[in-house]
PDB file of C-alpha atoms in Angstrom:
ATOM      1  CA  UNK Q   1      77.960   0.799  72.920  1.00 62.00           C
ATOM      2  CA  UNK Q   2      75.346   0.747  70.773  1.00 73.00           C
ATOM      3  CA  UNK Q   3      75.541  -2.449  69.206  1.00 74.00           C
ATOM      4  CA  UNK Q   4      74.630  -3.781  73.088  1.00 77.00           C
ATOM      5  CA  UNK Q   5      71.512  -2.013  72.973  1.00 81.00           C
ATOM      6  CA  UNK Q   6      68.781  -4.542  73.587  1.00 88.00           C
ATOM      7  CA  UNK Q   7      65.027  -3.566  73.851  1.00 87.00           C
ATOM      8  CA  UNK Q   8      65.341  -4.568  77.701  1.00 89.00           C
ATOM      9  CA  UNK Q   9      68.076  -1.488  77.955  1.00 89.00           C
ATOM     10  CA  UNK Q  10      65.933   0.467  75.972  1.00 90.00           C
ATOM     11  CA  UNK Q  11      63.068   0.073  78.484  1.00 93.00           C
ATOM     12  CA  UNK Q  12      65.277   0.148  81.405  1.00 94.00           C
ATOM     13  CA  UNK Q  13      66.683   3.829  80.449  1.00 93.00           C
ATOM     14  CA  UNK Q  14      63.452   4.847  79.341  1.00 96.00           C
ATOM     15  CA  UNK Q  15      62.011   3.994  83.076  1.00 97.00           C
ATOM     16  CA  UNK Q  16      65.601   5.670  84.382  1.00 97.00           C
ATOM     17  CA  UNK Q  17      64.609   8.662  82.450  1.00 97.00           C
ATOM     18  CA  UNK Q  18      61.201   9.027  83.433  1.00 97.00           C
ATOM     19  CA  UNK Q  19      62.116   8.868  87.130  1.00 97.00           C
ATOM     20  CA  UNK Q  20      64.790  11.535  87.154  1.00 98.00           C
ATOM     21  CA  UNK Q  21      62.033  13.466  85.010  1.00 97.00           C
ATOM     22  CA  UNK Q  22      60.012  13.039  88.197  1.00 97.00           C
ATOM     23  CA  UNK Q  23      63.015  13.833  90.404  1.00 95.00           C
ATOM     24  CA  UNK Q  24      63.297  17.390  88.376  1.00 96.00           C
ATOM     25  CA  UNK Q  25      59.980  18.102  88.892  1.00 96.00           C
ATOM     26  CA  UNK Q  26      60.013  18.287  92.348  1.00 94.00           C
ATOM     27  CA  UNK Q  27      63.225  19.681  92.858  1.00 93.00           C
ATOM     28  CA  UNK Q  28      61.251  23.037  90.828  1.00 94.00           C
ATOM     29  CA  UNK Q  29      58.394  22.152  92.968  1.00 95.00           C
ATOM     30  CA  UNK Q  30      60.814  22.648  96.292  1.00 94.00           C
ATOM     31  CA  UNK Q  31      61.864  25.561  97.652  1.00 94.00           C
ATOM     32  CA  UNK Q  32      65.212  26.948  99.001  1.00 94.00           C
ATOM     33  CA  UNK Q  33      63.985  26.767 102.388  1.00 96.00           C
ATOM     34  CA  UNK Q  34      62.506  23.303 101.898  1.00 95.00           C
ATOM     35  CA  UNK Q  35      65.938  21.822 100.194  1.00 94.00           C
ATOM     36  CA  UNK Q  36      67.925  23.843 103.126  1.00 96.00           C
ATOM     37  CA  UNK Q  37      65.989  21.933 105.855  1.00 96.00           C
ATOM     38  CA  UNK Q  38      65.860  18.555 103.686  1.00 94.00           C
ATOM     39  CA  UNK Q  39      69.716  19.043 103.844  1.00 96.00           C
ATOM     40  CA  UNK Q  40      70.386  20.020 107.349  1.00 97.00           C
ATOM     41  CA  UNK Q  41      68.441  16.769 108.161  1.00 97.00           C
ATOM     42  CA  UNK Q  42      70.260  14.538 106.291  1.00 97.00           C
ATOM     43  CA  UNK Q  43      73.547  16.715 108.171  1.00 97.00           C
ATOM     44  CA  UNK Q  44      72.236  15.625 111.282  1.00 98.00           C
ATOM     45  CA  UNK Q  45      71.518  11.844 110.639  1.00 97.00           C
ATOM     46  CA  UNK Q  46      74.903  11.620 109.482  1.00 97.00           C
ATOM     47  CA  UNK Q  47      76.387  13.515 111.918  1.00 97.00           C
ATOM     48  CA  UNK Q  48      74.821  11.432 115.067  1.00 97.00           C
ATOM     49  CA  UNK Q  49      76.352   7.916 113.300  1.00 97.00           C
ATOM     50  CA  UNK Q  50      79.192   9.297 112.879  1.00 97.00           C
ATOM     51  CA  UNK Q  51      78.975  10.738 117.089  1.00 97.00           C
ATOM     52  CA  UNK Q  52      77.930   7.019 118.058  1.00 96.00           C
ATOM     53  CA  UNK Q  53      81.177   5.425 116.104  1.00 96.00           C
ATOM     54  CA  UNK Q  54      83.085   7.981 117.389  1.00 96.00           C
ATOM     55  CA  UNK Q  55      81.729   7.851 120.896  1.00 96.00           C
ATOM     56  CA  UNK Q  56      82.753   3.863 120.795  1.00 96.00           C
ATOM     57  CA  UNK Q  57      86.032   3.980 119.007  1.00 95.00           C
ATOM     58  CA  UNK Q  58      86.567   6.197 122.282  1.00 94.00           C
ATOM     59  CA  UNK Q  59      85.415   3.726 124.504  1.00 94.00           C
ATOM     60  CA  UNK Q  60      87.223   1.181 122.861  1.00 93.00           C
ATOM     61  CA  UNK Q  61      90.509   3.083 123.162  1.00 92.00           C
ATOM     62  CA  UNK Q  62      90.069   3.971 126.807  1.00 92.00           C
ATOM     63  CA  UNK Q  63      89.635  -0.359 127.193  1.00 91.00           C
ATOM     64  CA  UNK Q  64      93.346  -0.211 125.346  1.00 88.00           C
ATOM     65  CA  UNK Q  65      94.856   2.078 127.185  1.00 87.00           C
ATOM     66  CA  UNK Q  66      93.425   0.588 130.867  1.00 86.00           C
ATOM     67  CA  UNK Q  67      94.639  -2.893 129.603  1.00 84.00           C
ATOM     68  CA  UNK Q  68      98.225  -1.396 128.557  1.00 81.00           C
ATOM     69  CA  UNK Q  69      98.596   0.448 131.874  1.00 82.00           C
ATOM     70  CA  UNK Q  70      97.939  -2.840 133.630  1.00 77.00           C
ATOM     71  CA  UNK Q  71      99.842  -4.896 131.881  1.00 74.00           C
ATOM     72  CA  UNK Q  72     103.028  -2.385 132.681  1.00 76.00           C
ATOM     73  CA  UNK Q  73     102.563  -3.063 136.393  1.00 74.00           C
ATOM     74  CA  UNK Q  74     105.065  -6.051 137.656  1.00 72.00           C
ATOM     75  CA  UNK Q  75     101.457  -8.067 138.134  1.00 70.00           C
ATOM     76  CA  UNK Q  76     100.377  -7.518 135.029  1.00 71.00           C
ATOM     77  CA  UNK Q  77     103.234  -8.144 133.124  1.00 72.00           C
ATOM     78  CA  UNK Q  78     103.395 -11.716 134.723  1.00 75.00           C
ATOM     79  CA  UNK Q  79      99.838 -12.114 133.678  1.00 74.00           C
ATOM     80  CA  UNK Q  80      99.872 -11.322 130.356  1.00 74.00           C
ATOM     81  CA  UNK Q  81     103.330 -13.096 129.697  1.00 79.00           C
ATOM     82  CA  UNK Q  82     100.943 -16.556 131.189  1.00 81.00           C
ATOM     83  CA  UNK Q  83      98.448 -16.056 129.131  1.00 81.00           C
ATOM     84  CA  UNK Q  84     100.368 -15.759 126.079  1.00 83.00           C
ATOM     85  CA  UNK Q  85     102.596 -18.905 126.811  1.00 85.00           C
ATOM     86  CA  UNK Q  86      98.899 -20.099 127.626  1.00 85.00           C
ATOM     87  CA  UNK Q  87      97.605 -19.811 123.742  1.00 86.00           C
ATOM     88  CA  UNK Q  88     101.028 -20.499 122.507  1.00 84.00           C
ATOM     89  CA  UNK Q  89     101.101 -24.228 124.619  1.00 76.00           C
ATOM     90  CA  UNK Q  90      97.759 -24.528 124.877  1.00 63.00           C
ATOM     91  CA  UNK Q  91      97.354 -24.000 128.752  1.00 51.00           C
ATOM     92  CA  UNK Q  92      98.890 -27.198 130.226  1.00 51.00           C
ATOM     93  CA  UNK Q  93     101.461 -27.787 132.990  1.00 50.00           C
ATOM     94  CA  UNK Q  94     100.490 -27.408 136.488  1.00 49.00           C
ATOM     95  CA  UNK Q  95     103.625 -27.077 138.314  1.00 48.00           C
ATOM     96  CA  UNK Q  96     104.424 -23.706 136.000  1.00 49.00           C
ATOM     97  CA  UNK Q  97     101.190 -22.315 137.750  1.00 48.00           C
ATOM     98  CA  UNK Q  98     102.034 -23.060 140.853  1.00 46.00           C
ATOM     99  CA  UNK Q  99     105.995 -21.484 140.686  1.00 48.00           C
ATOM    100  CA  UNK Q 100     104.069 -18.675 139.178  1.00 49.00           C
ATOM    101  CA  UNK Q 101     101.396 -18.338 142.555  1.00 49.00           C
ATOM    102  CA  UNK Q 102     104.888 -18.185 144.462  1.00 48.00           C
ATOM    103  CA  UNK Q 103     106.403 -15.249 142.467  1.00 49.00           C
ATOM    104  CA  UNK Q 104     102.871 -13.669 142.491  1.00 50.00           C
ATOM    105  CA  UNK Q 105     103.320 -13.037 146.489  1.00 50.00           C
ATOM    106  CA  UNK Q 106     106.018 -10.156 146.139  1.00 50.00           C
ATOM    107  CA  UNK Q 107     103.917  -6.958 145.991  1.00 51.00           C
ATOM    108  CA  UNK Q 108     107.065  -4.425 146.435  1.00 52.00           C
ATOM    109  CA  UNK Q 109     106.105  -0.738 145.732  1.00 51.00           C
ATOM    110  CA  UNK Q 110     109.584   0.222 144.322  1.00 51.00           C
ATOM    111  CA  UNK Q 111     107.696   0.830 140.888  1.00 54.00           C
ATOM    112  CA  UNK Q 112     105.661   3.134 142.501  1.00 56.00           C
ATOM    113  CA  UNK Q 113     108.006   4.983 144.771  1.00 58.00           C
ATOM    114  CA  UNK Q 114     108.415   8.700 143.618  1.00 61.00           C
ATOM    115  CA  UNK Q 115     112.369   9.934 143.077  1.00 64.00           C
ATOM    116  CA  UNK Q 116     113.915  11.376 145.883  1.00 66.00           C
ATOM    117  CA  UNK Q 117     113.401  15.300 145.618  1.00 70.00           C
ATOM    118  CA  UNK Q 118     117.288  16.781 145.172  1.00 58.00           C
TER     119      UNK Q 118
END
C-alpha cells in the first residue's frame, strides 16, 4: 500500500530494481548455448542430491525389510516381543530372562520345511 511507503522501502526497491537491471543485462549478454549449459548444470547438481537421498532412503529400506524378516523367524519374534516388554517395564526381572534362555534352546526347522510336493 502506498500509505506504508517509507523512504527505507523506497531505497530498498530502488536497490531491488537496480539488481534485476543487472540480472537483465547479462541474461542479453548470455547466449543460448551459455544458458543451456548454465541449466544442464544446475540439472545435474540437483539430480546427484536427489541420487544420494535416494540411494539412502534405499539403504534405509533394505535395514527395514532385513529387521522385519528377522523378526518373523520364531527367534526373532521372541526377541523383539523382550525388548518391547523391555522399554515398556523398563528392563527389570531376572527370572523372566532366564525362562526366556530356556525357550530360546528349541531351534525346530518346521518354519522352514518346504510343503510336501502332491
Amino acid at each position: 500500500p502506498l500509505w506504508n511507503l517509507t523512504l527505507e522501502k523506497v531505497e530498498e526497491l530502488l536497490a531491488e530494481k537496480s539488481v534485476k537491471e543487472a540480472d537483465v543485462k547479462t541474461l542479453y549478454a548470455t547466449t543460448d548455448k551459455e544458458m543451456w549449459l548454465t541449466d544442464l548444470d544446475t540439472f545435474e547438481e540437483a539430480l546427484d542430491v536427489f541420487d544420494a537421498e535416494d540411494a539412502k532412503l534405499t539403504a534405509e529400506l533394505a535395514k527395514q525389510q532385513r529387521v522385519a524378516k528377522q523378526n518373523n523367524t520364531k527367534g526373532g519374534k521372541k526377541a523383539l516381543a523382550k525388548k518391547k516388554k523391555a522399554r515398556a517395564g523398563g528392563g527389570g526381572g531376572g527370572s523372566d530372562d532366564e525362562e526366556d534362555d530356556e525357550d530360546d534352546e528349541d531351534f525346530s526347522d518346521d518354519e522352514f520345511m518346504p510343503a510336501p510336493k502332491a
